[in-house]
Coordinates of C-alpha atoms and ligand atoms in Angstrom, one line a residue:
X1 CA -40.2 35.1 63.3
X2 CA -38.7 32.5 65.6
X3 CA -35.1 31.4 65.3
X4 CA -36.1 28.0 64.1
X5 CA -34.7 27.2 60.6
X6 CA -37.5 26.9 58.0
X7 CA -36.2 23.3 57.2
X8 CA -37.2 22.2 60.7
X9 CA -40.9 22.9 60.1
X10 CA -43.2 20.1 59.0
X11 CA -45.0 21.1 55.7
X12 CA -48.0 19.0 56.6
X13 CA -48.8 17.3 59.9
X14 CA -51.7 15.4 61.5
X15 CA -52.8 16.6 64.9
X16 CA -55.2 13.8 65.6
X17 CA -55.7 14.7 69.2
X18 CA -57.3 18.0 68.1
X19 CA -58.8 16.5 65.0
X20 CA -56.9 19.0 62.9
X21 CA -54.6 19.2 59.9
X22 CA -51.6 21.4 60.7
X23 CA -49.8 23.1 57.8
X24 CA -47.1 25.6 57.4
X25 CA -48.9 28.5 55.7
X26 CA -46.8 29.0 52.6
X27 CA -48.6 32.2 51.6
X28 CA -46.9 33.9 54.5
X29 CA -43.3 32.9 53.6
X30 CA -40.6 34.1 53.6
X31 CA -41.8 36.8 56.0
X32 CA -43.4 34.6 58.7
X33 CA -43.4 30.9 59.5
X34 CA -46.9 30.3 60.8
X35 CA -48.5 26.9 61.5
X36 CA -52.2 26.9 61.0
X37 CA -54.8 24.3 62.1
X38 CA -57.5 23.2 59.7
X39 CA -60.6 21.4 60.9
X40 CA -63.4 21.8 58.4
X41 CA -63.7 20.7 54.8
X42 CA -64.0 24.3 53.8
X43 CA -60.8 25.2 55.6
X44 CA -58.9 22.4 54.0
X45 CA -60.3 23.1 50.5
X46 CA -59.4 26.8 50.9
X47 CA -55.9 26.1 52.1
X48 CA -55.3 24.0 49.0
X49 CA -57.0 26.4 46.6
X50 CA -55.1 29.4 48.1
X51 CA -51.8 27.6 48.0
X52 CA -51.3 27.7 51.7
X53 CA -50.3 24.1 51.2
X54 CA -49.0 23.6 47.7
X55 CA -46.7 21.4 45.5
X56 CA -48.2 18.2 44.2
X57 CA -46.9 15.7 46.8
X58 CA -47.7 18.0 49.8
X59 CA -51.2 18.5 48.4
X60 CA -51.6 14.8 48.2
X61 CA -50.6 14.2 51.8
X62 CA -52.7 17.1 53.0
X63 CA -55.7 15.7 51.2
X64 CA -55.1 12.2 52.7
X65 CA -55.0 13.6 56.3
X66 CA -57.9 15.9 55.4
X67 CA -60.2 13.2 54.2
X68 CA -59.3 11.0 57.2
X69 CA -60.3 13.9 59.5
X70 CA -63.5 14.5 57.7
X71 CA -64.3 10.8 57.7
X72 CA -63.6 10.6 61.4
X73 CA -66.4 13.2 62.0
X74 CA -69.0 11.0 60.3
X75 CA -71.4 10.1 63.0
X76 CA -72.7 6.7 61.9
X77 CA -72.0 3.0 62.4
X78 CA -73.6 2.1 59.0
X79 CA -71.0 1.5 56.3
X80 CA -73.3 2.7 53.4
X81 CA -74.0 6.0 55.2
X82 CA -70.3 6.4 56.1
X83 CA -69.1 5.6 52.6
X84 CA -71.6 8.1 51.1
X85 CA -70.4 10.8 53.3
X86 CA -66.7 9.9 52.6
X87 CA -67.4 10.2 48.8
X88 CA -69.1 13.5 49.3
X89 CA -66.2 15.0 51.1
X90 CA -63.7 13.3 48.7
X91 CA -65.3 14.9 45.7
X92 CA -65.3 18.3 47.5
X93 CA -61.6 18.2 48.3
X94 CA -60.8 16.9 44.9
X95 CA -62.4 20.0 43.3
X96 CA -59.8 22.3 45.0
X97 CA -57.2 22.1 42.2
X98 CA -57.4 20.2 38.9
X99 CA -53.8 19.8 37.6
X100 CA -51.8 18.0 40.2
X101 CA -52.8 14.4 39.9
X102 CA -51.5 13.7 43.5
X103 CA -54.8 15.2 44.8
X104 CA -57.0 12.7 43.1
X105 CA -54.4 9.9 43.5
X106 CA -54.3 10.4 47.3
X107 CA -58.0 10.6 47.7
X108 CA -58.6 7.5 45.5
X109 CA -56.0 5.6 47.6
X110 CA -57.9 6.5 50.7
X111 CA -61.2 5.4 49.1
X112 CA -59.6 2.0 48.4
X113 CA -59.0 1.7 52.1
X114 CA -62.7 2.1 52.7
X115 CA -63.6 -0.5 50.1
X116 CA -61.0 -3.0 51.3
X117 CA -62.4 -2.7 54.9
X118 CA -66.1 -2.5 54.1
X119 CA -66.9 -5.5 56.2
X120 CA -65.3 -4.1 59.3
X121 CA -67.0 -1.7 61.9
X122 CA -66.8 2.0 60.9
X123 CA -64.5 2.7 63.8
X124 CA -61.9 0.3 62.4
X125 CA -62.2 1.8 58.9
X126 CA -61.4 5.2 60.4
X127 CA -58.3 3.7 62.1
X128 CA -57.3 2.1 58.8
X129 CA -57.7 5.5 57.0
X130 CA -55.5 7.2 59.6
X131 CA -52.8 4.5 59.2
X132 CA -52.9 4.9 55.4
X133 CA -52.5 8.7 55.5
X134 CA -49.6 8.4 57.9
X135 CA -48.0 5.8 55.6
X136 CA -48.4 8.2 52.6
X137 CA -46.5 10.9 54.4
X138 CA -43.6 8.5 55.4
X139 CA -43.6 7.1 51.8
X140 CA -43.3 10.6 50.4
X141 CA -40.1 11.1 52.4
X142 CA -38.6 7.8 51.1
X143 CA -39.6 8.6 47.6
X144 CA -38.1 12.0 47.5
X145 CA -34.8 10.6 49.0
X146 CA -34.7 8.0 46.2
X147 CA -35.4 10.6 43.6
X148 CA -32.5 12.6 45.0
X149 CA -30.1 9.6 44.8
X150 CA -31.0 9.0 41.1
X151 CA -30.9 12.7 40.3
X152 CA -27.5 13.0 41.8
X153 CA -26.1 10.5 39.3
X154 CA -27.0 13.1 36.5
X155 CA -24.7 15.9 37.8
X156 CA -21.2 16.4 39.0
X157 CA -19.4 18.4 41.6
X158 CA -19.5 22.2 41.0
X159 CA -22.3 22.0 38.4
X160 CA -24.8 24.8 37.9
X161 CA -28.4 23.8 38.2
X162 CA -31.4 25.8 37.3
X163 CA -34.9 25.2 38.8
X164 CA -38.3 26.7 38.3
X165 CA -41.1 27.2 40.9
X166 CA -40.7 25.3 44.2
X167 CA -40.3 21.5 44.0
X168 CA -38.5 21.7 47.3
X169 CA -39.0 20.5 50.9
X170 CA -41.9 22.9 51.2
X171 CA -43.7 21.1 48.3
X172 CA -43.3 17.7 49.9
X173 CA -42.7 16.2 53.3
X174 CA -38.9 16.3 53.1
X175 CA -36.1 16.9 50.6
X176 CA -38.4 17.9 47.7
X177 CA -38.2 16.3 44.3
X178 CA -36.2 18.7 42.1
X179 CA -34.3 19.9 45.1
X180 CA -33.6 16.4 46.5
X181 CA -30.4 15.9 44.4
X182 CA -29.3 19.4 45.5
X183 CA -29.8 18.6 49.2
X184 CA -28.1 15.3 49.0
X185 CA -25.3 16.9 47.0
X186 CA -25.0 19.6 49.6
X187 CA -24.5 16.9 52.3
X188 CA -21.8 15.2 50.2
X189 CA -19.8 18.3 49.3
X190 CA -20.9 18.8 45.6
X191 CA -20.9 22.6 45.8
X192 CA -23.6 23.1 43.3
X193 CA -24.5 26.6 42.1
X194 CA -28.2 26.9 41.9
X195 CA -30.3 29.4 39.9
X196 CA -33.8 29.8 41.1
X197 CA -36.4 31.3 38.7
X198 CA -38.6 33.7 40.7
X199 CA -41.7 32.1 39.1
X200 CA -44.3 34.7 38.2
X201 CA -47.1 35.3 39.2
X202 CA -47.0 33.6 42.6
X203 CA -43.3 33.8 43.2
X204 CA -42.8 30.3 44.5
X205 CA -39.2 30.4 43.3
X206 CA -38.4 33.6 45.1
X207 CA -40.4 33.2 48.2
X208 CA -39.9 29.5 48.7
X209 CA -37.1 27.9 46.7
X210 CA -34.6 30.7 47.2
X211 CA -35.6 30.8 50.9
X212 CA -35.3 27.1 51.7
X213 CA -32.1 26.6 49.7
X214 CA -30.4 29.6 51.3
X215 CA -31.6 28.5 54.7
X216 CA -29.8 25.2 54.0
X217 CA -26.6 26.8 53.0
X218 CA -26.9 26.1 49.3
X219 CA -25.3 28.5 46.9
X220 CA -28.4 29.9 45.3
X221 CA -28.9 32.9 43.0
X222 CA -32.4 34.3 42.4
X223 CA -33.2 35.3 38.8
X224 CA -36.3 36.7 37.1
X225 CA -38.1 34.2 34.8
X226 CA -36.9 36.1 31.7
X227 CA -33.2 35.7 32.7
X228 CA -32.8 32.0 32.3
X229 CA -31.7 32.4 28.6
X230 CA -29.0 34.8 29.8
X231 CA -27.6 32.4 32.4
X232 CA -27.7 29.4 30.1
X233 CA -26.0 31.4 27.2
X234 CA -23.3 32.3 29.7
X235 CA -22.7 28.6 30.2
X236 CA -23.5 28.7 33.9
X237 CA -26.1 25.9 33.8
X238 CA -25.3 22.3 33.4
X239 CA -28.7 20.8 34.1
X240 CA -32.3 21.9 34.8
X241 CA -34.2 20.1 37.5
X242 CA -37.9 20.7 37.8
X243 CA -40.8 19.1 39.5
X244 CA -44.2 18.2 38.0
X245 CA -47.9 18.1 38.6
X246 CA -48.9 15.5 36.1
X247 CA -46.8 13.4 33.7
X248 CA -48.8 11.8 30.8
X249 CA -48.0 8.3 29.6
X250 CA -46.0 9.7 26.7
X251 CA -43.8 11.8 29.0
X252 CA -45.5 15.2 28.3
X253 CA -45.3 17.0 31.6
X254 CA -47.5 19.7 33.3
X255 CA -45.6 21.8 35.7
X256 CA -45.7 25.4 36.9
X257 CA -46.3 28.0 34.2
X258 CA -43.0 28.9 32.5
X259 CA -41.4 25.5 32.7
X260 CA -42.0 24.9 28.9
X261 CA -40.2 28.2 28.2
X262 CA -37.2 27.1 30.3
X263 CA -37.2 23.7 28.5
X264 CA -37.2 25.4 25.1
X265 CA -34.4 27.7 26.0
X266 CA -32.4 24.8 27.5
X267 CA -32.8 22.9 24.2
X268 CA -31.3 25.9 22.4
X269 CA -28.2 25.8 24.7
X270 CA -28.0 22.0 24.9
X271 CA -28.7 21.9 28.6
X272 CA -30.5 18.7 29.7
X273 CA -33.9 19.1 31.4
X274 CA -34.8 16.5 34.1
X275 CA -38.3 16.2 35.4
X276 CA -38.3 14.8 39.0
X277 CA -41.5 12.8 39.3
X278 CA -42.7 10.5 42.1
X279 CA -44.8 7.7 40.5
X280 CA -47.8 9.3 42.3
X281 CA -47.5 12.2 39.8
X282 CA -47.3 9.9 36.7
X283 CA -50.8 9.5 35.2
X284 CA -50.8 6.5 32.8
X285 CA -54.5 7.1 32.2
X286 CA -53.6 10.4 30.4
X287 CA -52.1 9.6 27.1
X288 CA -50.6 13.0 26.2
X289 CA -50.2 16.5 27.6
X290 CA -53.2 17.7 25.5
X291 CA -55.5 15.8 27.9
X292 CA -54.2 17.5 31.0
X293 CA -56.6 20.1 32.6
X294 CA -54.7 23.3 33.2
X295 CA -55.9 25.3 36.2
X296 CA -56.8 28.9 35.4
X297 CA -56.2 31.4 38.3
X298 CA -57.8 34.8 38.9
X299 CA -56.4 38.0 37.2
X300 CA -55.5 39.8 40.4
X301 CA -52.5 37.4 40.9
X302 CA -51.0 39.0 37.8
X303 CA -52.2 42.6 38.1
X304 CA -52.1 43.4 41.8
X305 CA -50.8 40.7 44.1
X306 CA -47.3 41.5 45.5
X307 CA -47.4 45.1 44.2
X308 CA -48.0 48.1 46.4
X309 CA -50.0 49.7 43.6
X310 CA -51.9 47.9 40.8
X311 CA -49.5 47.4 37.9
X312 CA -52.0 47.0 35.0
X313 CA -54.8 49.0 33.7
X314 CA -58.3 48.4 35.2
X315 CA -60.3 45.9 33.2
X316 CA -57.4 44.6 31.1
X317 CA -57.8 41.1 29.9
X318 CA -55.6 38.7 31.8
X319 CA -54.7 35.1 30.9
X320 CA -53.4 33.3 34.0
X321 CA -52.8 29.6 33.5
X322 CA -51.1 28.1 36.6
X323 CA -49.3 25.4 34.6
X324 CA -48.0 24.6 31.1
X325 CA -47.1 21.4 29.4
X326 CA -43.5 20.7 28.4
X327 CA -43.4 18.4 25.4
X328 CA -41.7 15.1 26.1
X329 CA -39.0 15.6 23.4
X330 CA -37.6 18.5 25.4
X331 CA -37.1 16.3 28.5
X332 CA -33.8 14.4 28.9
X333 CA -35.1 12.1 31.6
X334 CA -37.9 11.6 34.1
X335 CA -36.4 10.9 37.5
X336 CA -38.6 8.6 39.6
X337 CA -38.1 6.7 42.9
X338 CA -37.7 3.6 40.7
X339 CA -35.1 4.9 38.4
X340 CA -34.6 7.3 35.5
X341 CA -37.0 6.9 32.6
X342 CA -35.6 8.0 29.2
X343 CA -37.2 8.3 25.8
X344 CA -39.3 6.6 24.5
X345 CA -41.4 7.4 27.6
X346 CA -44.3 5.3 26.4
X347 CA -42.1 2.3 27.1
X348 CA -39.8 3.4 29.9
X349 CA -42.7 4.8 32.1
X350 CA -44.4 1.4 31.8
X351 CA -41.2 -0.2 32.9
X352 CA -41.0 2.1 35.9
X353 CA -44.5 0.9 36.9
X354 CA -43.6 -2.7 36.3
X355 CA -40.6 -2.3 38.7
X356 CA -42.9 -0.6 41.2
X357 CA -45.4 -3.5 41.1
X358 CA -42.5 -6.0 41.3
X359 CA -41.1 -4.3 44.4
X360 CA -44.5 -4.5 46.0
X361 CA -43.2 -2.8 49.0
X362 CA -42.9 0.9 48.3
X363 CA -39.9 1.2 50.6
X364 CA -37.9 -1.2 48.4
X365 CA -36.6 0.9 45.6
X366 CA -33.8 -0.8 43.6
X367 CA -31.5 1.5 41.6
X368 CA -31.8 1.2 37.8
X369 CA -31.5 3.2 34.7
X370 CA -34.3 2.9 32.1
X371 CA -34.3 3.3 28.4
X372 CA -31.5 4.7 26.3
Ligands
MRU401 O1 -49.1 26.0 42.1 P1 -48.1 25.2 42.9 O2 -47.2 26.1 43.7 O3 -48.8 24.1 43.7 O4 -47.2 24.6 41.7 C1 -46.2 23.7 42.2 C2 -45.4 23.1 41.1 O5 -45.6 23.4 39.9 C3 -44.3 22.1 41.4 O6 -43.2 22.2 40.6 C4 -44.9 20.7 41.4 O7 -46.1 20.6 42.1 C5 -43.9 19.7 41.9 S1 -43.7 19.9 43.7 C6 -42.6 18.6 44.1

């Protein structure tokens, strides 16, 4: 592995000259930092499905670059033919993972660019798509930074923070969402003590969160998923910060499997749970968590992956949902780039979107506190 710090790598990058999407292959971490180039729809689909690129915001940006590159290949000057091919590729990429709404959100946003430029020559539409995808990446960085600023108001110097899965820089284009307050606090001398759940079965907490936080000099302690109760009972945790894959209009939140257990344990020990959510992850079309499709993953991730020898009997039934839903009443606040939404979320999330619309310009994010 090179001497380069993991934080210096781009999670997702456009290599337009070579018509490729470049990603840091997260399945190789922490052992090896390898950048891979993806050119075909199948390569991009597989990278998303296999979690080579993962984390809701990073998936969104990868899909935006991906659909631009696939649209760029369309060899036609006719808008109808171009749009048909665009939609075919869009549907294909969208089928890679169902839970993180950022995937369909990013692809729909790219489709809107096609529609808005329908009267222009196809070459100009391709340029507009490229511009939009680049803007989405830049926006992600600004959004994460704003989430970090709001999140930082919820904690104080020396606090213990527990996080689950990886909602870090590796899951976004910079800062992360749940880690953004931690990184900003680190820069400002807050000396947080972070507990990272290892996050079975794919170990995003151990392989990615513990890795990126320790590479950044953050005081991080890795724990197994079944240890969060112990550290909370010890009084070592002042707040839980997690990311999310889809927030419903009532505040129910889908995030990595195990998040709902952390939230239930945190309620027992009166530790507030904050969900860090870019507005791109809030799905106002979905009323409650019951409507969120939960991705089911293959059994070998539980029985064999990561083990030298298989650790379960052949043929045993395996249930392997990638995400679970945390009920809104277990969430103390939803930290967005437009402020912190508090219960009742049906009202405060609407207010967040009203502020977003009012701001018009996504780079303008006034500070505010919502709800009670
Ligand atoms: O299956 P993954 O690794 O893509 O799951 C990721 C998570 O659950 C993250 O917490 C979520 O996407 C937020 S990332 C800022």
